[in-house]
mmCIF file of C-alpha atoms and ligand atoms in Angstrom:
data_model
loop_
_atom_site.group_PDB
_atom_site.id
_atom_site.type_symbol
_atom_site.label_atom_id
_atom_site.label_comp_id
_atom_site.label_asym_id
_atom_site.label_seq_id
_atom_site.Cartn_x
_atom_site.Cartn_y
_atom_site.Cartn_z
ATOM 1 C CA MET A 1017 137.019 128.504 56.971
ATOM 2 C CA LEU A 1018 135.284 131.342 55.164
ATOM 3 C CA MET A 1019 133.498 133.798 57.432
ATOM 4 C CA ASN A 1020 130.108 132.939 55.985
ATOM 5 C CA THR A 1021 130.471 129.148 55.923
ATOM 6 C CA PRO A 1022 127.821 127.781 58.298
ATOM 7 C CA GLU A 1023 129.162 125.926 61.297
ATOM 8 C CA HIS A 1024 128.541 122.172 61.045
ATOM 9 C CA VAL A 1025 127.908 120.088 64.169
ATOM 10 C CA HIS A 1026 126.923 116.481 64.792
ATOM 11 C CA CYS A 1027 124.375 117.321 67.420
ATOM 12 C CA LEU A 1028 122.494 120.567 67.943
ATOM 13 C CA ILE A 1029 120.304 120.875 71.031
ATOM 14 C CA ILE A 1030 117.693 123.617 71.052
ATOM 15 C CA GLY A 1031 116.522 124.581 74.539
ATOM 16 C CA SER A 1032 117.990 124.465 78.011
ATOM 17 C CA GLY A 1033 115.468 123.014 80.451
ATOM 18 C CA PRO A 1034 115.897 119.621 82.128
ATOM 19 C CA ALA A 1035 115.296 117.878 78.782
ATOM 20 C CA GLY A 1036 117.907 119.904 76.879
ATOM 21 C CA TYR A 1037 120.598 119.677 79.557
ATOM 22 C CA THR A 1038 120.089 115.948 80.057
ATOM 23 C CA ALA A 1039 120.322 115.417 76.296
ATOM 24 C CA ALA A 1040 123.536 117.478 76.406
ATOM 25 C CA ILE A 1041 125.059 115.411 79.234
ATOM 26 C CA TYR A 1042 124.409 112.157 77.388
ATOM 27 C CA ALA A 1043 125.421 113.483 73.966
ATOM 28 C CA ALA A 1044 128.629 115.021 75.320
ATOM 29 C CA ARG A 1045 129.594 111.837 77.157
ATOM 30 C CA ALA A 1046 128.995 109.920 73.908
ATOM 31 C CA ASP A 1047 131.492 112.287 72.251
ATOM 32 C CA LEU A 1048 128.933 113.912 69.942
ATOM 33 C CA LYS A 1049 130.357 117.338 70.897
ATOM 34 C CA PRO A 1050 126.896 118.861 71.239
ATOM 35 C CA LEU A 1051 126.197 122.495 70.616
ATOM 36 C CA MET A 1052 123.335 123.901 72.678
ATOM 37 C CA TYR A 1053 121.424 127.109 72.079
ATOM 38 C CA THR A 1054 119.660 127.986 75.290
ATOM 39 C CA GLY A 1055 116.704 130.094 74.137
ATOM 40 C CA MET A 1056 115.717 133.327 75.849
ATOM 41 C CA GLU A 1057 115.229 131.837 79.304
ATOM 42 C CA GLN A 1058 118.313 129.774 80.040
ATOM 43 C CA GLY A 1059 117.096 126.977 82.322
ATOM 44 C CA GLY A 1060 113.499 127.054 81.088
ATOM 45 C CA GLN A 1061 110.355 126.954 83.218
ATOM 46 C CA LEU A 1062 112.197 125.940 86.406
ATOM 47 C CA MET A 1063 113.805 129.370 86.497
ATOM 48 C CA GLN A 1064 110.374 130.632 87.547
ATOM 49 C CA THR A 1065 109.843 128.198 90.399
ATOM 50 C CA THR A 1066 110.943 128.583 93.955
ATOM 51 C CA GLU A 1067 111.452 125.295 95.781
ATOM 52 C CA VAL A 1068 111.726 121.937 93.965
ATOM 53 C CA GLU A 1069 111.196 119.003 96.326
ATOM 54 C CA ASN A 1070 110.278 116.197 93.968
ATOM 55 C CA TYR A 1071 113.443 115.865 91.883
ATOM 56 C CA PRO A 1072 115.343 112.774 93.036
ATOM 57 C CA GLY A 1073 118.810 113.421 94.382
ATOM 58 C CA TYR A 1074 117.982 116.565 96.349
ATOM 59 C CA PRO A 1075 116.780 115.212 99.707
ATOM 60 C CA ASN A 1076 116.396 118.686 101.173
ATOM 61 C CA GLY A 1077 114.884 120.243 98.072
ATOM 62 C CA ILE A 1078 116.497 122.921 95.945
ATOM 63 C CA LYS A 1079 115.529 126.203 94.328
ATOM 64 C CA GLY A 1080 114.572 125.801 90.649
ATOM 65 C CA PRO A 1081 117.254 128.230 89.375
ATOM 66 C CA GLU A 1082 119.962 126.522 91.486
ATOM 67 C CA MET A 1083 118.976 123.146 90.120
ATOM 68 C CA MET A 1084 119.200 124.406 86.567
ATOM 69 C CA HIS A 1085 122.627 125.846 87.340
ATOM 70 C CA ASP A 1086 123.698 122.344 88.432
ATOM 71 C CA PHE A 1087 122.320 120.925 85.178
ATOM 72 C CA LEU A 1088 124.245 123.538 83.203
ATOM 73 C CA GLU A 1089 127.513 122.823 85.019
ATOM 74 C CA GLN A 1090 127.098 119.091 84.471
ATOM 75 C CA ALA A 1091 126.442 119.589 80.745
ATOM 76 C CA LYS A 1092 129.505 121.857 80.445
ATOM 77 C CA ARG A 1093 131.700 119.483 82.416
ATOM 78 C CA PHE A 1094 131.597 116.984 79.547
ATOM 79 C CA GLY A 1095 132.224 119.611 76.904
ATOM 80 C CA THR A 1096 128.808 120.845 75.767
ATOM 81 C CA ASP A 1097 129.204 124.126 73.926
ATOM 82 C CA VAL A 1098 126.449 126.194 75.572
ATOM 83 C CA ARG A 1099 125.529 129.418 73.802
ATOM 84 C CA PHE A 1100 122.836 131.993 74.391
ATOM 85 C CA GLY A 1101 120.529 132.418 71.408
ATOM 86 C CA MET A 1102 117.111 131.669 70.061
ATOM 87 C CA ALA A 1103 116.396 129.329 67.147
ATOM 88 C CA THR A 1104 114.217 131.363 64.797
ATOM 89 C CA LYS A 1105 113.976 129.263 61.618
ATOM 90 C CA VAL A 1106 114.651 125.725 60.442
ATOM 91 C CA ASP A 1107 114.997 123.921 57.145
ATOM 92 C CA PHE A 1108 114.658 120.162 57.518
ATOM 93 C CA THR A 1109 114.811 119.359 53.805
ATOM 94 C CA GLY A 1110 117.881 117.310 54.729
ATOM 95 C CA PRO A 1111 120.008 115.313 54.877
ATOM 96 C CA VAL A 1112 121.849 118.011 56.831
ATOM 97 C CA HIS A 1113 119.450 120.020 58.978
ATOM 98 C CA LYS A 1114 119.688 123.792 58.904
ATOM 99 C CA VAL A 1115 118.807 125.951 61.881
ATOM 100 C CA TRP A 1116 119.050 129.739 62.124
ATOM 101 C CA ILE A 1117 119.833 131.386 65.440
ATOM 102 C CA ASP A 1118 118.586 134.916 66.105
ATOM 103 C CA ASP A 1119 117.727 135.145 62.394
ATOM 104 C CA ASN A 1120 121.341 135.427 61.257
ATOM 105 C CA ILE A 1121 123.595 132.592 62.498
ATOM 106 C CA GLU A 1122 123.184 129.499 60.334
ATOM 107 C CA ILE A 1123 124.045 126.137 61.874
ATOM 108 C CA HIS A 1124 124.180 122.846 59.973
ATOM 109 C CA ALA A 1125 123.564 119.760 62.082
ATOM 110 C CA ASP A 1126 123.474 116.021 61.440
ATOM 111 C CA THR A 1127 121.063 115.646 64.327
ATOM 112 C CA VAL A 1128 118.793 118.145 66.037
ATOM 113 C CA ILE A 1129 117.301 117.570 69.475
ATOM 114 C CA ILE A 1130 114.319 119.833 70.045
ATOM 115 C CA ALA A 1131 113.961 120.639 73.747
ATOM 116 C CA THR A 1132 112.169 123.957 73.480
ATOM 117 C CA GLY A 1133 109.634 123.156 76.209
ATOM 118 C CA ALA A 1134 106.294 124.752 76.803
ATOM 119 C CA SER A 1135 105.251 127.913 78.547
ATOM 120 C CA ALA A 1136 102.471 128.081 81.082
ATOM 121 C CA LYS A 1137 99.837 130.656 80.265
ATOM 122 C CA TRP A 1138 99.329 133.284 82.954
ATOM 123 C CA LEU A 1139 96.528 135.706 83.749
ATOM 124 C CA GLY A 1140 98.790 138.694 83.170
ATOM 125 C CA LEU A 1141 98.239 140.492 86.493
ATOM 126 C CA ASP A 1142 101.117 142.468 88.018
ATOM 127 C CA SER A 1143 100.415 140.874 91.402
ATOM 128 C CA GLU A 1144 100.563 137.412 89.820
ATOM 129 C CA ASN A 1145 103.996 138.200 88.454
ATOM 130 C CA LYS A 1146 105.150 139.583 91.796
ATOM 131 C CA TYR A 1147 104.155 136.501 93.828
ATOM 132 C CA LYS A 1148 105.537 134.109 91.218
ATOM 133 C CA SER A 1149 108.959 135.117 92.472
ATOM 134 C CA ILE A 1150 108.133 135.727 96.165
ATOM 135 C CA GLY A 1151 106.106 132.507 96.462
ATOM 136 C CA GLY A 1152 102.486 131.431 96.486
ATOM 137 C CA VAL A 1153 101.689 131.589 92.766
ATOM 138 C CA SER A 1154 102.295 128.478 90.735
ATOM 139 C CA ALA A 1155 101.320 126.841 87.452
ATOM 140 C CA CYS A 1156 101.965 123.316 88.721
ATOM 141 C CA ALA A 1157 99.930 121.773 91.543
ATOM 142 C CA VAL A 1158 101.886 118.529 91.492
ATOM 143 C CA CYS A 1159 105.115 120.505 91.973
ATOM 144 C CA ASP A 1160 103.957 122.990 94.584
ATOM 145 C CA GLY A 1161 100.715 121.734 96.195
ATOM 146 C CA PHE A 1162 102.677 120.115 99.012
ATOM 147 C CA PHE A 1163 103.709 123.546 100.347
ATOM 148 C CA TYR A 1164 100.069 124.322 101.153
ATOM 149 C CA ARG A 1165 99.154 121.202 103.093
ATOM 150 C CA GLY A 1166 96.236 121.878 105.419
ATOM 151 C CA LYS A 1167 95.746 125.404 104.054
ATOM 152 C CA ASP A 1168 93.206 127.031 101.727
ATOM 153 C CA VAL A 1169 94.179 127.549 98.089
ATOM 154 C CA ALA A 1170 92.600 128.745 94.840
ATOM 155 C CA ILE A 1171 92.974 127.503 91.292
ATOM 156 C CA VAL A 1172 91.946 129.267 88.079
ATOM 157 C CA GLY A 1173 90.867 127.351 84.981
ATOM 158 C CA ALA A 1174 88.171 124.967 83.843
ATOM 159 C CA GLY A 1175 89.921 122.498 81.563
ATOM 160 C CA ASP A 1176 91.073 118.955 82.314
ATOM 161 C CA THR A 1177 94.297 120.231 83.866
ATOM 162 C CA ALA A 1178 92.487 122.567 86.257
ATOM 163 C CA CYS A 1179 90.098 119.771 87.284
ATOM 164 C CA GLU A 1180 92.909 117.271 87.738
ATOM 165 C CA GLU A 1181 94.956 119.754 89.757
ATOM 166 C CA ALA A 1182 91.951 120.864 91.853
ATOM 167 C CA THR A 1183 91.253 117.265 92.903
ATOM 168 C CA TYR A 1184 94.963 116.725 93.559
ATOM 169 C CA LEU A 1185 95.062 119.847 95.749
ATOM 170 C CA ALA A 1186 91.838 118.827 97.531
ATOM 171 C CA LYS A 1187 93.678 115.793 98.940
ATOM 172 C CA LEU A 1188 96.376 117.983 100.474
ATOM 173 C CA CYS A 1189 94.635 121.213 101.296
ATOM 174 C CA LYS A 1190 91.815 122.166 103.600
ATOM 175 C CA LYS A 1191 89.766 123.930 100.957
ATOM 176 C CA VAL A 1192 90.166 124.565 97.237
ATOM 177 C CA TYR A 1193 88.367 127.435 95.484
ATOM 178 C CA MET A 1194 88.105 126.784 91.763
ATOM 179 C CA ILE A 1195 87.669 130.010 89.829
ATOM 180 C CA VAL A 1196 85.845 129.440 86.525
ATOM 181 C CA ARG A 1197 85.381 132.337 84.145
ATOM 182 C CA ARG A 1198 82.199 131.081 82.458
ATOM 183 C CA GLY A 1199 79.065 129.312 83.687
ATOM 184 C CA GLU A 1200 80.383 125.966 82.469
ATOM 185 C CA MET A 1201 83.617 124.034 82.268
ATOM 186 C CA ARG A 1202 85.547 122.961 79.219
ATOM 187 C CA ALA A 1203 86.833 119.814 80.973
ATOM 188 C CA SER A 1204 85.525 116.345 80.150
ATOM 189 C CA LYS A 1205 82.358 115.352 81.996
ATOM 190 C CA ALA A 1206 84.193 112.710 84.023
ATOM 191 C CA MET A 1207 86.698 115.250 85.310
ATOM 192 C CA GLN A 1208 83.934 117.738 86.105
ATOM 193 C CA HIS A 1209 82.086 115.067 88.100
ATOM 194 C CA ARG A 1210 85.159 114.414 90.176
ATOM 195 C CA VAL A 1211 85.470 118.098 90.982
ATOM 196 C CA LEU A 1212 81.796 118.616 91.739
ATOM 197 C CA ASN A 1213 81.732 115.536 93.984
ATOM 198 C CA THR A 1214 84.728 116.557 96.055
ATOM 199 C CA PRO A 1215 83.345 118.180 99.215
ATOM 200 C CA ASN A 1216 86.257 120.534 99.892
ATOM 201 C CA ILE A 1217 86.278 122.059 96.383
ATOM 202 C CA GLU A 1218 84.060 125.111 95.946
ATOM 203 C CA VAL A 1219 83.555 126.080 92.320
ATOM 204 C CA ILE A 1220 83.020 129.808 91.846
ATOM 205 C CA TRP A 1221 81.329 130.325 88.477
ATOM 206 C CA ASN A 1222 81.481 133.393 86.211
ATOM 207 C CA ALA A 1223 84.395 134.756 88.188
ATOM 208 C CA GLU A 1224 87.474 136.689 87.237
ATOM 209 C CA THR A 1225 90.595 137.271 89.328
ATOM 210 C CA LYS A 1226 91.184 140.976 89.930
ATOM 211 C CA GLU A 1227 94.145 140.876 92.274
ATOM 212 C CA ILE A 1228 96.360 138.489 94.188
ATOM 213 C CA LEU A 1229 97.136 139.747 97.678
ATOM 214 C CA GLY A 1230 100.138 139.033 99.840
ATOM 215 C CA ASP A 1231 103.067 140.207 101.905
ATOM 216 C CA GLU A 1232 106.828 139.627 101.970
ATOM 217 C CA ASN A 1233 106.283 135.931 102.768
ATOM 218 C CA GLY A 1234 103.963 135.241 99.851
ATOM 219 C CA VAL A 1235 100.287 135.074 98.958
ATOM 220 C CA THR A 1236 97.612 135.712 101.597
ATOM 221 C CA GLY A 1237 94.499 136.108 99.459
ATOM 222 C CA ALA A 1238 92.832 136.978 96.187
ATOM 223 C CA ILE A 1239 90.091 139.347 95.101
ATOM 224 C CA ILE A 1240 87.723 137.926 92.538
ATOM 225 C CA HIS A 1241 84.932 139.629 90.661
ATOM 226 C CA ILE A 1242 81.682 137.749 90.118
ATOM 227 C CA ASP A 1243 80.336 138.888 86.747
ATOM 228 C CA LYS A 1244 76.709 137.884 87.300
ATOM 229 C CA THR A 1245 76.245 139.852 90.530
ATOM 230 C CA GLY A 1246 78.858 142.518 89.945
ATOM 231 C CA GLU A 1247 80.300 141.823 93.401
ATOM 232 C CA ASP A 1248 83.875 141.382 94.504
ATOM 233 C CA ARG A 1249 84.766 138.585 96.889
ATOM 234 C CA LYS A 1250 87.921 138.138 98.939
ATOM 235 C CA LEU A 1251 89.321 134.635 99.284
ATOM 236 C CA ASP A 1252 91.757 133.947 102.111
ATOM 237 C CA VAL A 1253 94.170 131.628 100.345
ATOM 238 C CA TYR A 1254 97.899 130.929 100.694
ATOM 239 C CA GLY A 1255 98.468 129.252 97.358
ATOM 240 C CA PHE A 1256 97.178 130.531 94.021
ATOM 241 C CA PHE A 1257 97.353 128.079 91.130
ATOM 242 C CA VAL A 1258 96.924 129.017 87.501
ATOM 243 C CA ALA A 1259 95.855 126.165 85.207
ATOM 244 C CA ILE A 1260 94.658 127.909 82.069
ATOM 245 C CA GLY A 1261 96.735 125.925 79.606
ATOM 246 C CA HIS A 1262 100.260 125.679 78.248
ATOM 247 C CA LYS A 1263 101.685 126.602 74.914
ATOM 248 C CA PRO A 1264 104.459 124.431 73.520
ATOM 249 C CA ASN A 1265 107.304 126.473 72.049
ATOM 250 C CA THR A 1266 107.166 124.822 68.677
ATOM 251 C CA ASP A 1267 106.032 127.529 66.247
ATOM 252 C CA ILE A 1268 109.213 127.392 64.146
ATOM 253 C CA PHE A 1269 108.717 123.669 63.475
ATOM 254 C CA LYS A 1270 105.188 124.070 62.053
ATOM 255 C CA GLY A 1271 104.949 122.572 58.611
ATOM 256 C CA TRP A 1272 108.049 120.408 59.176
ATOM 257 C CA LEU A 1273 106.919 118.090 61.966
ATOM 258 C CA ASP A 1274 103.649 116.404 62.909
ATOM 259 C CA MET A 1275 101.899 118.206 65.754
ATOM 260 C CA ASP A 1276 98.601 117.958 67.578
ATOM 261 C CA GLU A 1277 96.078 120.776 67.420
ATOM 262 C CA THR A 1278 97.786 122.711 70.240
ATOM 263 C CA GLY A 1279 101.248 122.436 68.723
ATOM 264 C CA TYR A 1280 102.756 119.583 70.741
ATOM 265 C CA ILE A 1281 105.169 117.648 68.508
ATOM 266 C CA ILE A 1282 104.108 114.075 67.864
ATOM 267 C CA ALA A 1283 106.998 111.672 68.297
ATOM 268 C CA VAL A 1284 106.995 107.980 67.410
ATOM 269 C CA PRO A 1285 105.546 106.409 70.606
ATOM 270 C CA GLY A 1286 108.202 105.162 73.000
ATOM 271 C CA THR A 1287 110.959 107.111 71.224
ATOM 272 C CA SER A 1288 111.989 110.718 70.604
ATOM 273 C CA LYS A 1289 111.949 110.276 66.816
ATOM 274 C CA THR A 1290 109.974 112.674 64.670
ATOM 275 C CA LYS A 1291 108.956 112.079 61.080
ATOM 276 C CA ILE A 1292 112.200 113.722 59.926
ATOM 277 C CA GLU A 1293 115.239 111.460 60.188
ATOM 278 C CA GLY A 1294 117.815 112.856 62.591
ATOM 279 C CA VAL A 1295 115.370 115.263 64.259
ATOM 280 C CA PHE A 1296 114.289 114.310 67.766
ATOM 281 C CA ALA A 1297 111.754 115.918 70.098
ATOM 282 C CA VAL A 1298 112.063 115.699 73.872
ATOM 283 C CA GLY A 1299 110.591 117.175 77.027
ATOM 284 C CA ASP A 1300 107.497 119.354 77.244
ATOM 285 C CA ALA A 1301 107.621 120.275 73.537
ATOM 286 C CA GLN A 1302 106.164 116.789 72.949
ATOM 287 C CA ASP A 1303 104.527 116.011 76.302
ATOM 288 C CA LYS A 1304 101.306 117.598 77.439
ATOM 289 C CA ILE A 1305 100.486 114.916 79.972
ATOM 290 C CA TYR A 1306 103.327 114.552 82.510
ATOM 291 C CA ARG A 1307 105.256 117.871 82.236
ATOM 292 C CA GLN A 1308 107.593 117.161 85.147
ATOM 293 C CA ALA A 1309 111.290 118.007 85.368
ATOM 294 C CA VAL A 1310 112.129 114.371 85.932
ATOM 295 C CA THR A 1311 110.087 113.100 82.979
ATOM 296 C CA ALA A 1312 111.564 115.842 80.780
ATOM 297 C CA ALA A 1313 115.071 114.808 81.856
ATOM 298 C CA GLY A 1314 114.317 111.159 81.054
ATOM 299 C CA SER A 1315 113.016 112.144 77.671
ATOM 300 C CA GLY A 1316 116.148 114.248 77.033
ATOM 301 C CA CYS A 1317 118.228 111.157 77.690
ATOM 302 C CA MET A 1318 116.148 109.262 75.110
ATOM 303 C CA GLY A 1319 116.782 112.006 72.556
ATOM 304 C CA ALA A 1320 120.547 111.810 72.988
ATOM 305 C CA LEU A 1321 120.563 108.008 72.772
ATOM 306 C CA ASP A 1322 118.359 108.114 69.663
ATOM 307 C CA ALA A 1323 120.680 110.714 68.094
ATOM 308 C CA GLU A 1324 123.761 108.687 68.942
ATOM 309 C CA ARG A 1325 122.284 105.530 67.390
ATOM 310 C CA TYR A 1326 121.173 107.429 64.309
ATOM 311 C CA LEU A 1327 124.678 108.838 63.776
ATOM 312 C CA ALA A 1328 126.258 105.422 64.358
ATOM 313 C CA ALA A 1329 123.910 103.793 61.820
ATOM 314 C CA LYS A 1330 124.798 106.479 59.260
ATOM 315 C CA GLY A 1331 128.510 106.045 59.983
ATOM 316 C CA ILE A 1332 128.848 109.730 60.962
ATOM 317 C CA HIS A 1333 131.644 110.347 63.471
HETATM 318 P P1 NDP B 1247 92.602 123.880 78.065
HETATM 319 O O1 NDP B 1247 93.022 124.820 76.981
HETATM 320 O O2 NDP B 1247 91.815 122.689 77.722
HETATM 321 O O3 NDP B 1247 91.736 124.707 79.145
HETATM 322 C C1 NDP B 1247 92.130 125.953 79.584
HETATM 323 C C2 NDP B 1247 91.068 126.458 80.561
HETATM 324 O O4 NDP B 1247 91.534 127.678 81.100
HETATM 325 C C3 NDP B 1247 89.732 126.706 79.919
HETATM 326 O O5 NDP B 1247 88.713 126.282 80.782
HETATM 327 C C4 NDP B 1247 89.695 128.223 79.772
HETATM 328 O O6 NDP B 1247 88.415 128.790 79.920
HETATM 329 C C5 NDP B 1247 90.523 128.662 80.944
HETATM 330 N N1 NDP B 1247 91.154 129.949 80.712
HETATM 331 C C6 NDP B 1247 91.941 130.321 79.662
HETATM 332 N N2 NDP B 1247 92.363 131.575 79.815
HETATM 333 C C7 NDP B 1247 91.813 132.019 80.979
HETATM 334 C C8 NDP B 1247 91.875 133.253 81.675
HETATM 335 N N3 NDP B 1247 92.592 134.275 81.215
HETATM 336 N N4 NDP B 1247 91.199 133.349 82.837
HETATM 337 C C9 NDP B 1247 90.475 132.328 83.327
HETATM 338 N N5 NDP B 1247 90.391 131.123 82.721
HETATM 339 C C10 NDP B 1247 91.051 130.988 81.550
HETATM 340 O O7 NDP B 1247 93.968 123.544 78.863
HETATM 341 P P2 NDP B 1247 94.322 122.298 79.797
HETATM 342 O O8 NDP B 1247 95.700 122.542 80.277
HETATM 343 O O9 NDP B 1247 93.276 122.086 80.807
HETATM 344 O O10 NDP B 1247 94.331 121.039 78.829
HETATM 345 C C11 NDP B 1247 95.177 121.007 77.669
HETATM 346 C C12 NDP B 1247 94.930 119.704 76.920
HETATM 347 O O11 NDP B 1247 95.443 118.598 77.673
HETATM 348 C C13 NDP B 1247 93.449 119.404 76.702
HETATM 349 O O12 NDP B 1247 93.297 118.799 75.445
HETATM 350 C C14 NDP B 1247 93.105 118.442 77.798
HETATM 351 O O13 NDP B 1247 92.003 117.602 77.494
HETATM 352 C C15 NDP B 1247 94.413 117.645 77.913
HETATM 353 N N6 NDP B 1247 94.570 117.075 79.259
HETATM 354 C C16 NDP B 1247 94.137 115.816 79.488
HETATM 355 C C17 NDP B 1247 94.250 115.252 80.744
HETATM 356 C C18 NDP B 1247 93.783 113.888 80.945
HETATM 357 O O14 NDP B 1247 93.183 113.338 80.055
HETATM 358 N N7 NDP B 1247 94.042 113.301 82.091
HETATM 359 C C19 NDP B 1247 94.834 115.984 81.873
HETATM 360 C C20 NDP B 1247 95.232 117.304 81.533
HETATM 361 C C21 NDP B 1247 95.097 117.831 80.277
HETATM 362 P P3 NDP B 1247 87.295 128.680 78.780
HETATM 363 O O15 NDP B 1247 86.779 127.277 78.872
HETATM 364 O O16 NDP B 1247 86.310 129.698 79.209
HETATM 365 O O17 NDP B 1247 87.956 128.982 77.478
#
């Protein structure tokens, strides 16, 4: 093989969260000899979580990074070629799909499974970053709300997600402070009504988070600034949730695949198929509703099965 001949694979998986690894396990066991490029954060969003208690099969819970290590080992066990690198450009003119890694490695693939995930948006405070790893700061109420049962928590955001998560937290927690940066919410009226009619949610309008407080065990409070009065207020909270939106990691596919206005890839309903034959989208890159590790894993499985069937129909072995 000439040095500059692009490597050709049957199945290229881009991304290494639950969706990517599950696609890899299925594709490898189907003998597709998948090649996976992990992206910058091998393991994806779960690398930033502490305890995961809602993934079936771990009765005592598991740390997010440990779980992703298990996923990696399982994908490798069946022969997935896992490499570190970031997909930076694609050409889906076809029939063979071209993907560039780190701008210089060119891969040719009969099938591509996009599992690039989404990234939660954060406020950008140093203290937020600190307690993300110690514990107490989370971007997923469904994942982490349980840890704050009977306690007071705060949530930032005013979209549908923030409203949904605030009402979810209100069922578990004693009190939920909802920190809204303007004098109104972006969320649908129905969702706002639910929030405003839940007695243990206090909406704090025109407020900005200045600092998240805590100690070696995690969050113990937050300082917020009320724009209208110019005052600071201290909230005694043990969980601090950020629900200010997600960004799907799909920029390199713009112009090639159908997407909604935020950049989530639109797949054919009930499948992982995109409008390009042989290109499949799985996990959070195409799901803004459920966004759970277990739903991402299920969707990764669909991607591998769709890829396998596509290759079989084309007679590619
Ligand atoms: P959105 O982008 O709709 O809302 C983000 C919210 O976060 C906005 O209220 C915004 O404030 C606020 N925000 C952004 N940055 C900051 C910041 N730095 N500090 C404080 N607040 C900030 O994101 P969502 O995740 O809520 O929703 C994404 C999409 O998913 C939407 O289309 C939504 O309708 C949909 N969705 C639907 C659901 C359903 O139908 N059940 C459930 C969940 C989501 P501001 O308004 O001032 O810009």
